[in-house]
Coordinates of C-alpha atoms in Angstrom, one line a residue:
X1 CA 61.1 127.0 124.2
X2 CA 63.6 124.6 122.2
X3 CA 66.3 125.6 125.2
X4 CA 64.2 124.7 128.5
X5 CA 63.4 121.4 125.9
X6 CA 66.8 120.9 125.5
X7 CA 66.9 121.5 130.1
X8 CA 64.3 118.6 130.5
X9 CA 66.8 116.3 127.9
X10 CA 69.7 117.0 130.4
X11 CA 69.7 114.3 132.9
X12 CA 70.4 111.9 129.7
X13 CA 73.3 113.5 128.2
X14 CA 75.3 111.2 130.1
X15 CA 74.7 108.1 128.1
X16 CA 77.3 108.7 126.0
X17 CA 80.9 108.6 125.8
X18 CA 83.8 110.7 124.0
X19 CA 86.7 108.5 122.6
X20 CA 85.7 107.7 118.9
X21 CA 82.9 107.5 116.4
X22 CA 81.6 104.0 117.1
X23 CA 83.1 102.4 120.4
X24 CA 82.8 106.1 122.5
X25 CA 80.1 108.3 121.0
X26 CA 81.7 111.5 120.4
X27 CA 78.2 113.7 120.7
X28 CA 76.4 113.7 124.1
X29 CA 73.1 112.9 122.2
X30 CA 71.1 112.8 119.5
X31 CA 69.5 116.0 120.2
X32 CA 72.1 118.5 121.2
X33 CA 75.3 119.2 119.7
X34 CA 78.6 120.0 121.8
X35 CA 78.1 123.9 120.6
X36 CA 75.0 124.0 121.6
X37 CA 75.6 122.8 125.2
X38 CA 78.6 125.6 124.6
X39 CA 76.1 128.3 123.7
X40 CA 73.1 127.5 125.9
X41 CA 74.7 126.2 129.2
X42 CA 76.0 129.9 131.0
X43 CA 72.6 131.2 130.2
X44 CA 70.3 128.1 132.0
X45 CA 72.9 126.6 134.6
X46 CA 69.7 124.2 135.4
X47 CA 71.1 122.1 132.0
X48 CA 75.0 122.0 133.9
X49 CA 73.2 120.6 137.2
X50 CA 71.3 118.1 135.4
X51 CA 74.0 116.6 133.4
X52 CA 76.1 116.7 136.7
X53 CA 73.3 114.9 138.4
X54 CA 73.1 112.2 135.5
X55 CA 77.3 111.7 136.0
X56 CA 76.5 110.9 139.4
X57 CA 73.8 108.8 138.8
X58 CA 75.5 107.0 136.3
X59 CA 77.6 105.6 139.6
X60 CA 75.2 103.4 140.5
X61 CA 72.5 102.7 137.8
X62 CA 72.6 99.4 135.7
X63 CA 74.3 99.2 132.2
X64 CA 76.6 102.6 132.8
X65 CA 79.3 100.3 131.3
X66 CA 77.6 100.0 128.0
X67 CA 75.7 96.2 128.1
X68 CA 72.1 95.6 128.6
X69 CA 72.2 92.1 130.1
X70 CA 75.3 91.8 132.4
X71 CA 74.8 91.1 135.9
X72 CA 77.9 92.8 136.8
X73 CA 77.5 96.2 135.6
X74 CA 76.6 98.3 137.6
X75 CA 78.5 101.1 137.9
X76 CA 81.4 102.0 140.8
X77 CA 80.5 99.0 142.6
X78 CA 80.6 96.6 139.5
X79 CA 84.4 97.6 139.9
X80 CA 85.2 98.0 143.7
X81 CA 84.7 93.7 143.1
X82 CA 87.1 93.7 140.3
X83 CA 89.7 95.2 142.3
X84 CA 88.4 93.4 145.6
X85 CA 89.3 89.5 143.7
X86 CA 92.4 90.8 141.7
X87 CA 94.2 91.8 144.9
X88 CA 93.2 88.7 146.2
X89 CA 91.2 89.5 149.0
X90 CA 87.6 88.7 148.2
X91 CA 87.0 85.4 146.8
X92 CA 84.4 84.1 144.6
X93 CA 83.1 81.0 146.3
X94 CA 81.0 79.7 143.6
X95 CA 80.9 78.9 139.7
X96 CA 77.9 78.4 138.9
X97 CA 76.6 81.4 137.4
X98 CA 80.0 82.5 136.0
X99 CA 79.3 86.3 136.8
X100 CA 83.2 87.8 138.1
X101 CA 84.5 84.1 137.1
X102 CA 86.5 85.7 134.5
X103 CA 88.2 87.9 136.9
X104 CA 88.5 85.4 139.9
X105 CA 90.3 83.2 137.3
X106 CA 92.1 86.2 135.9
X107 CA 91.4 84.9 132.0
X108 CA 89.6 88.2 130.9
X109 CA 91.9 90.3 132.3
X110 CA 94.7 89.2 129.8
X111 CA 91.9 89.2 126.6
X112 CA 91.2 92.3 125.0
X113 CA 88.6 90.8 123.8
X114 CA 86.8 90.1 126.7
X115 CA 83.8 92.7 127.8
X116 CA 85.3 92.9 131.6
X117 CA 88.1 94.9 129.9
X118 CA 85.3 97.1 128.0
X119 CA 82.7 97.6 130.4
X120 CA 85.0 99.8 133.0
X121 CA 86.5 101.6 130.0
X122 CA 83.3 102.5 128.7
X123 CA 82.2 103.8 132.2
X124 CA 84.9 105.6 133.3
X125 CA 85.1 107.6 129.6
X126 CA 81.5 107.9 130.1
X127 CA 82.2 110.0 133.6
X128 CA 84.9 111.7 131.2
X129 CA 82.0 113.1 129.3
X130 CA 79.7 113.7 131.4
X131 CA 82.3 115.6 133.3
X132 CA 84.0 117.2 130.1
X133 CA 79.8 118.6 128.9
X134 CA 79.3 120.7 132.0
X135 CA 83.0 121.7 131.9
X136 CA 82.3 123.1 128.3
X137 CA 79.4 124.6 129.2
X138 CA 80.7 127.0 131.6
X139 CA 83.6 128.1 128.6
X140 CA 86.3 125.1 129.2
X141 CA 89.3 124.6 131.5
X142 CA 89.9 127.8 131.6
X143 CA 87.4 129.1 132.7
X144 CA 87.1 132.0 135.3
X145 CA 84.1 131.7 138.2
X146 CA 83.2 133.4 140.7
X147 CA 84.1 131.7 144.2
X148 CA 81.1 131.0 146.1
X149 CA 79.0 130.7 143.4
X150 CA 76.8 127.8 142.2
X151 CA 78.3 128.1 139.0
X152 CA 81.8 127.4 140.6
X153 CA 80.6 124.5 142.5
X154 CA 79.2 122.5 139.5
X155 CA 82.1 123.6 137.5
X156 CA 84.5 121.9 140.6
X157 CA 82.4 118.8 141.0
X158 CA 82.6 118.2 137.5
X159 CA 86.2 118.4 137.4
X160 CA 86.7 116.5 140.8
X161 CA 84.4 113.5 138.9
X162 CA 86.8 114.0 135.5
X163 CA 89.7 113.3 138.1
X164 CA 88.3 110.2 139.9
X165 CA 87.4 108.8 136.5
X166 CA 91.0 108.9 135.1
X167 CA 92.3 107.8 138.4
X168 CA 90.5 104.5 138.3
X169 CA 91.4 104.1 134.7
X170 CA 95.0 104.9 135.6
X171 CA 94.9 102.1 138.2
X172 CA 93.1 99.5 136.5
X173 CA 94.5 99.5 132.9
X174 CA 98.2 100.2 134.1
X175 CA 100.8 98.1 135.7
X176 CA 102.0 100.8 138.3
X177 CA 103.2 104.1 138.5
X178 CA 105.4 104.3 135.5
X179 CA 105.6 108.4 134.7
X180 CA 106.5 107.4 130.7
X181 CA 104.4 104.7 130.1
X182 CA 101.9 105.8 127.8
X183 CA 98.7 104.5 129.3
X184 CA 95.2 106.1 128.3
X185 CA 93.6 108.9 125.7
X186 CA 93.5 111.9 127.5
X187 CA 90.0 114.1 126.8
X188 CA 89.5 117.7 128.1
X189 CA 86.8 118.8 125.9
X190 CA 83.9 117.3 124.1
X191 CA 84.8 119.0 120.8
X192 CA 88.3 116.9 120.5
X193 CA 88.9 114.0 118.7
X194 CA 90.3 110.6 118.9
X195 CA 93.4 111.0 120.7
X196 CA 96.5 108.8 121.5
X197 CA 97.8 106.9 124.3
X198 CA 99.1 109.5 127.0
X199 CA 101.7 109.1 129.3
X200 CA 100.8 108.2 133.1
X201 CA 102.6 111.5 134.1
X202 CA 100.6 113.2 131.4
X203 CA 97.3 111.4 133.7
X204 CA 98.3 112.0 136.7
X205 CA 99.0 115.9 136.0
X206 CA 95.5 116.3 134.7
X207 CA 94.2 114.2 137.7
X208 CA 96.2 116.6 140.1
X209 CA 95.4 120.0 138.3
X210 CA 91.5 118.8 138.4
X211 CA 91.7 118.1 142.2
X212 CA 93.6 121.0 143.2
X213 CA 90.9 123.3 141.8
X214 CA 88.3 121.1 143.2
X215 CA 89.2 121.3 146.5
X216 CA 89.7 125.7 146.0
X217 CA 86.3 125.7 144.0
X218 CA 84.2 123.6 146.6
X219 CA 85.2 125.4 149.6
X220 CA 82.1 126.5 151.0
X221 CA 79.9 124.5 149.3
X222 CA 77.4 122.4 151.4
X223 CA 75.8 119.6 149.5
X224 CA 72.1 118.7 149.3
X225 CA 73.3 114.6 149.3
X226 CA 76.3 112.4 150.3
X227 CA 75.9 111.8 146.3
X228 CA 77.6 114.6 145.4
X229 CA 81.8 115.6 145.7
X230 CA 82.2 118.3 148.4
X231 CA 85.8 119.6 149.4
X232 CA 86.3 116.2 151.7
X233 CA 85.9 114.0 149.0
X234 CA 88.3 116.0 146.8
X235 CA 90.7 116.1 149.4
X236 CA 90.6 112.0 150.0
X237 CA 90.5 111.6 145.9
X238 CA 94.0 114.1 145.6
X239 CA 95.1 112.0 148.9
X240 CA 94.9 108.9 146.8
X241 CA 96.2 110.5 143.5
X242 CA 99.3 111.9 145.5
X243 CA 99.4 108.2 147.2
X244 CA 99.4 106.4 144.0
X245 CA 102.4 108.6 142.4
X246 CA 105.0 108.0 145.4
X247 CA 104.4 111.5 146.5
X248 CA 104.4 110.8 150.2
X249 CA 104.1 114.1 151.9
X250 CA 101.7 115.7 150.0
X251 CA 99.4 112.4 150.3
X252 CA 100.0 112.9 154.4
X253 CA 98.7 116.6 153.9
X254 CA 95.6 115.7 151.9
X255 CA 94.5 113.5 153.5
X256 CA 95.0 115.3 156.8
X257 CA 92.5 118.5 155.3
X258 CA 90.6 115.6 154.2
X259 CA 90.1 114.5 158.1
X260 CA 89.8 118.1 159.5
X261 CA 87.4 118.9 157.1
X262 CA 85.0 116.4 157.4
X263 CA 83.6 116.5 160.2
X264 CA 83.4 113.0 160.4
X265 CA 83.5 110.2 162.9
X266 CA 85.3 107.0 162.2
X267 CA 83.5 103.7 162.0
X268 CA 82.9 102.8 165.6
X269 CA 83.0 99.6 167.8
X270 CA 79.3 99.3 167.5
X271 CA 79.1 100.1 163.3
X272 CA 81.8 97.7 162.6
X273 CA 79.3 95.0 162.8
X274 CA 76.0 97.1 162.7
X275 CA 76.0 97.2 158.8
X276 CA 77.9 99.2 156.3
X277 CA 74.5 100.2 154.4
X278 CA 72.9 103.3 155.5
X279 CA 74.7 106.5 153.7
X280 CA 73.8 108.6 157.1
X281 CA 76.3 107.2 158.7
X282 CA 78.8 109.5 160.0
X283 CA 81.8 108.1 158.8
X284 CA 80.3 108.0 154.8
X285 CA 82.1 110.8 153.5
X286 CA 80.8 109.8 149.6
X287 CA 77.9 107.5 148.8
X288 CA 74.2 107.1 147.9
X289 CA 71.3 106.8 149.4
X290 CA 69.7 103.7 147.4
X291 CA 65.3 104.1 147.7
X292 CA 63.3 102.0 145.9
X293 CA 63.1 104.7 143.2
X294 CA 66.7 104.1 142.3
X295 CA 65.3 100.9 140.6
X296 CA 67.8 98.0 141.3
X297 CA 67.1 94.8 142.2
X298 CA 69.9 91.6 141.4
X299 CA 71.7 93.4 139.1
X300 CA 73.6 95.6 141.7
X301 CA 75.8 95.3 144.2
X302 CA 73.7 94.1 146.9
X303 CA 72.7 91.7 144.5
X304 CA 76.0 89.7 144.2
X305 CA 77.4 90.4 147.8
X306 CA 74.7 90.0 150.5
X307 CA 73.7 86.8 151.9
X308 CA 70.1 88.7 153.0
X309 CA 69.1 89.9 149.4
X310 CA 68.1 88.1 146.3
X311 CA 72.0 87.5 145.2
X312 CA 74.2 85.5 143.6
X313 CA 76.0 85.1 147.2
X314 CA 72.4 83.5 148.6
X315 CA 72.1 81.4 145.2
X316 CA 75.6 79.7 145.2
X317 CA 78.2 82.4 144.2
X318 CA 79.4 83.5 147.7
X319 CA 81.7 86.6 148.1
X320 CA 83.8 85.1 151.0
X321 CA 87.3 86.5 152.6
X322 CA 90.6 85.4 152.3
X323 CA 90.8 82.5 154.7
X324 CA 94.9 83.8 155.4
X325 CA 93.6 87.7 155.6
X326 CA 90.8 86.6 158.0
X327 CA 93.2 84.1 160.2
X328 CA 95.1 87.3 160.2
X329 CA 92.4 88.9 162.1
X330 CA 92.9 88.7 166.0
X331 CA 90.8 87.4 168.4
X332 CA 89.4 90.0 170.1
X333 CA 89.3 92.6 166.9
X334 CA 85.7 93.9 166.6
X335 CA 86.2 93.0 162.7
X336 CA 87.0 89.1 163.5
X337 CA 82.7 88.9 163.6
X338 CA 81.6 90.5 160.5
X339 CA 83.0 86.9 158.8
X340 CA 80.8 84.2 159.8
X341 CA 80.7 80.3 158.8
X342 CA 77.0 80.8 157.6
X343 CA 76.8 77.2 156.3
X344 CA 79.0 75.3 158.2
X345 CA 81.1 74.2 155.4
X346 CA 83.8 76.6 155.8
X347 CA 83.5 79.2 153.3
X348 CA 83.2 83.1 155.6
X349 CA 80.5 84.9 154.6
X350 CA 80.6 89.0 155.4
X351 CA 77.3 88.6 157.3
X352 CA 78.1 91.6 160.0
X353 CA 79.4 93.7 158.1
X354 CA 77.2 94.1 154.5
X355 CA 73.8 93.1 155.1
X356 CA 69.9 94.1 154.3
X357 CA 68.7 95.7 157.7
X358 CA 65.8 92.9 157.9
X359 CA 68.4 90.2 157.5
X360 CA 66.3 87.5 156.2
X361 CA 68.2 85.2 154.0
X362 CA 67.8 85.6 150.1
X363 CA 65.0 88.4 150.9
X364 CA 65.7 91.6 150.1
X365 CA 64.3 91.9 146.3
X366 CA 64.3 95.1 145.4
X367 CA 67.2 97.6 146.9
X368 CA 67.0 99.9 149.7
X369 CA 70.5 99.3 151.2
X370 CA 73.1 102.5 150.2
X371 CA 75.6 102.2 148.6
X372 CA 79.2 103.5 150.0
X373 CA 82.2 105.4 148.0
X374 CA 84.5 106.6 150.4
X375 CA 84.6 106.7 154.6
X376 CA 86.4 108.8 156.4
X377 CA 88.7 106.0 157.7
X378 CA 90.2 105.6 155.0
X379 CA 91.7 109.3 155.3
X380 CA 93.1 107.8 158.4
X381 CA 94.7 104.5 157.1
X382 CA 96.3 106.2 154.0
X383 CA 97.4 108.9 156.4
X384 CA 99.4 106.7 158.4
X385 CA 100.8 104.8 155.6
X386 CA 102.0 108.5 153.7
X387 CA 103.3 109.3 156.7
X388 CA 105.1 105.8 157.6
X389 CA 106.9 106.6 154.0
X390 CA 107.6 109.9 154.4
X391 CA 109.3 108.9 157.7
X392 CA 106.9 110.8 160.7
X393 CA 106.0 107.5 162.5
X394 CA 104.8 109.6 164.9
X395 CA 102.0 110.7 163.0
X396 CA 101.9 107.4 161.6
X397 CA 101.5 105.6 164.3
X398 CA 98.9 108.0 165.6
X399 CA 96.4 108.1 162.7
X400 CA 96.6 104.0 163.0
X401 CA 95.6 103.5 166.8
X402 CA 93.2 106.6 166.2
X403 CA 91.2 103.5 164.0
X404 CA 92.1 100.5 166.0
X405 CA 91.1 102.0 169.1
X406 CA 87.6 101.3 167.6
X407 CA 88.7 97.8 167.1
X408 CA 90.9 96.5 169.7
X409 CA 91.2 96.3 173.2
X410 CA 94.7 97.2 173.7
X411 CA 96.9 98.9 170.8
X412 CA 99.7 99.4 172.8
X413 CA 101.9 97.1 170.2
X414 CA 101.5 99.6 168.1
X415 CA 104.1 102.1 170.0
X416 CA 106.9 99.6 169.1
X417 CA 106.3 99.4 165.2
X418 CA 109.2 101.1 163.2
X419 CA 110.2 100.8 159.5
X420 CA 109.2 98.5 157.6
X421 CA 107.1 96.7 160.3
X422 CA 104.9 99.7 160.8
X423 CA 104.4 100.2 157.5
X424 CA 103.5 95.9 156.7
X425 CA 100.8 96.4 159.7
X426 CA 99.4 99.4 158.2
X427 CA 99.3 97.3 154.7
X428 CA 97.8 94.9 156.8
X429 CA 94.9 97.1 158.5
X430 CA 94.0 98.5 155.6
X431 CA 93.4 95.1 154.1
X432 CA 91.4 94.4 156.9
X433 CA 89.3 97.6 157.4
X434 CA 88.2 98.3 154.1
X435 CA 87.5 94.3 152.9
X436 CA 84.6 94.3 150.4
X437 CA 84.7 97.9 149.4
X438 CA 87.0 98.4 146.6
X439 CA 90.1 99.6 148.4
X440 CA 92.8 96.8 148.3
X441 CA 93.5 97.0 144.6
X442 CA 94.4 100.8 145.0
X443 CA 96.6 99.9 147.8
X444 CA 98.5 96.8 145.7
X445 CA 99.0 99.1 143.1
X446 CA 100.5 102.1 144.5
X447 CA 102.5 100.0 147.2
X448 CA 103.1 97.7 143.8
X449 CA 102.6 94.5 146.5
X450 CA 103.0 90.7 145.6
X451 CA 99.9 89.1 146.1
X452 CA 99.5 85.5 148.2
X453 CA 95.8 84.4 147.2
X454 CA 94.3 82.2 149.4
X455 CA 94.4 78.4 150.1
X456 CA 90.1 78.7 149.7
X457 CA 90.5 80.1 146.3
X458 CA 89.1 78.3 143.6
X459 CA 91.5 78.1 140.6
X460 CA 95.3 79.2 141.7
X461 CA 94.9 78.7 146.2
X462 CA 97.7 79.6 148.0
X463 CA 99.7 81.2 144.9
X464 CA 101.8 84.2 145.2
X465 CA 101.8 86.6 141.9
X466 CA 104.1 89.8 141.5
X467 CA 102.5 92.7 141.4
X468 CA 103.9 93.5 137.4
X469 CA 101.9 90.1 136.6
X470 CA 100.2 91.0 133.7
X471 CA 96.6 89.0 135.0
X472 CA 96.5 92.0 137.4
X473 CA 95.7 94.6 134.9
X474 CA 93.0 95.0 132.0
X475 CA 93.5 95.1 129.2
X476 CA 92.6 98.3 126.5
X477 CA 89.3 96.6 125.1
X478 CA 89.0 95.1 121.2
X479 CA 86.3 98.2 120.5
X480 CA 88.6 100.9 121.4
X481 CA 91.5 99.8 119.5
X482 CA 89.5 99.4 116.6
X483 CA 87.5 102.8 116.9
X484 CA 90.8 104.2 117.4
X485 CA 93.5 104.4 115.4
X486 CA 95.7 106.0 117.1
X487 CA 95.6 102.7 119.5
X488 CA 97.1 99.9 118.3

């Protein structure tokens, strides 16, 4: 009876992280100890699919990054904007509610003190453990499962969602690729304690060893929800791994399986502008379907983006583009009319592209919109630019009209792009394509790309910072270092 207790408990193992005794709880909770996850998990696999549920959930529900009151934490999301205004593409169009001001301004970024360096930390290792519980469960990296098996799919998701947790650590607390930099704590097990700054090569090889078996383990497996990591989403997570470490042709191939085995459509003419919020659509390859049950209201991601729910953007704090990265935007591109001069004073609001279906200004109280992880364009876009580098502009060139034939009339400039000119227009698209959702700092980082904000934004317009500027990257937060001695 204590064990199906201990099943019904499962779903809130999550809540706690495995770094050190005060900062990271090293124990998933007050009720089970790591052995007895150990002893009780191969016997009632129903405990190792509720933890993995609570990982995922932890994605999108409020406070995963370890504060009560903050408006911007939130999970994934709370970070895509991060990354969104430190590559200088999303601007905060408002200060008067100083939510992401610390960011836009890039002040928090370069104090360890600040809790915009802490909350990502403490939700990525929080992923770490949730992962690292189910991984234990089933006997440990090591562990030998049948293929085709249940127990071999949770054991692969869990190691896929261990992987995309380190990778967004690896981007956003590290300057660039630098293989002997010593960068972040590695964490394979719950039973281990504090540990010391590992090298980025040290990161990556545990990010690339957990995808590899991912995308073996998952083959086969049909999800139940977009929620969860299938063998697509694998594939586009080792894509971006590969991507991020210079290693060109083995980004290309990923993200090629990543394509073929989708499925997938990309984002048409009509969906460019008919709302990125509804998880069915085709080209969603990783996301969740947001009900009313998933409880969020302001404090999400809706809630500080969309004009048409009760937000921060509708109260005074717009998210707006780039005025440069939208004048950049031709003409006659579909994309040119998701930015619209709402209020006639200039500033671009993403109007057709994120917005509550009803589309009544300030309305939408509590959620319903979905949330979106990963589309299959961007298998297309980072295809093309692996391939660009790796030198097939054939294939480069092909994977980028494939997505622009969705937005233009005519891509026939596109056949006379070589070199370095392909490769700045693909930079370019990919800016373009994936505004608002997170992707922009990933591709600043791994392409390690000045940035030129723009003349609208409110504390440094029009400035151009290098890429190694240390206001681009956060900053190993006060609690850690303190929790941790091995951090100094």
């Amino acid at each position: 009876m204590k064990k199906i207790i201990y099943i019904l408990l499962g779903v809130s193992l999550t809540t706690a992280v495995s770094c050190s005794d005060d900062f990271l709880e090293k124990d998933p909770s007050e009720f089970m100890s790591d052995e007895e996850i150990a002893e009780i998990s191969p016997d009632y696999p129903e405990l190792s699919e509720a933890i993995l549920r609570g990982n995922y959930e932890n994605m999108y529900v409020t406070g995963s990054g370890g504060t009560d009151l903050d408006h911007d934490d939130f999970g994934q999301k709370s970070y895509d904007i991060y990354g969104d205004m430190l590559s200088g593409d999303m601007v905060l169009g408002g200060l008067n509610y100083g939510w992401y001001s610390g960011i836009s301004e890039m002040q928090s970024t370069i104090d360890f003190t600040d809790t915009d360096n802490y909350k990502p930390w403490r939700y990525y290792y929080r992923i770490v453990n949730g992962a690292n519980s189910v991984i234990d469960g089933y006997g440990g990296n090591d562990a030998e499962l049948e293929a085709g098996t249940d127990a071999i799919y949770s054991f692969a998701q869990a190691r896929a969602m261990r992987a995309y947790a380190y990778f967004y650590l690896a981007n956003l607390f590290s300057t660039s690729y630098d293989a002997t930099a010593e960068i972040l704590p590695i964490y394979t097990s719950l039973s281990q304690d504090n540990q010391p700054l590992s090298t980025t090569a040290d990161v990556y090889a545990l990010i690339i060893e957990d995808l590899t078996y991912a995308v073996e383990g998952l083959d086969g497996f049909s999800r139940d929800s977009k929620s969860y990591i299938n063998q697509t989403v694998a594939q586009g997570l080792l894509a971006y791994a590969y991507a991020a470490m210079g290693e060109n042709a083995l980004a290309k191939q990923a993200s090629s399986d990543a394509i073929l085995s989708s499925g997938a459509s990309i984002v048409s003419e009509t969906e460019a502008v008919g709302g990125f919020n509804d998880v069915t659509t085709s080209a969603w390859i990783w996301g969740t379907d947001i009900t009313i049950a998933s409880d969020l209201d302001l404090v999400s991601w809706w809630g500080q983006v969309d004009l048409f729910t009760y937000s921060y953007a509708w109260a005074g704090d717009p998210k707006i583009i780039n005025d440069e990265l939208y004048a950049a935007i031709p003409d006659n591109d579909v994309r040119k009319g998701q930015f619209v001069n709402a209020y006639g004073d200039g500033q671009l609001y993403p109007i057709n592209k994120f917005y509550a279906p009803d589309r009544v200004v300030g309305g939408q109280r509590n959620i319903e919109t979905d949330y979106l992880y990963m589309r299959i364009d961007e298998m297309y876009l980072l295809n093309a630019e692996t391939a660009a580098k790796s030198g097939d502009e054939a294939t480069a060139i092909s994977a980028l009209k494939a997505l622009l034939d969705e937005r233009l009339d005519d891509t026939s400039y596109v056949d006379q792009l070589s070199g370095d000119a392909l490769l700045d227009e693909i930079i370019l698209q990919t800016r373009i394509e994936f505004w608002g959702e997170g992707k922009s700092y990933l591709l600043m980082k791994r392409n390690n790309s000045d940035i030129t904000l723009g003349s609208n934004h409110l504390t440094y317009p029009s400035q151009t910072i290098s890429s190694d500027d240390d206001r681009l990257t956060l900053d190993i937060p006060q609690l850690e270092i303190q929790n941790n001695p091995f951090i100094n």
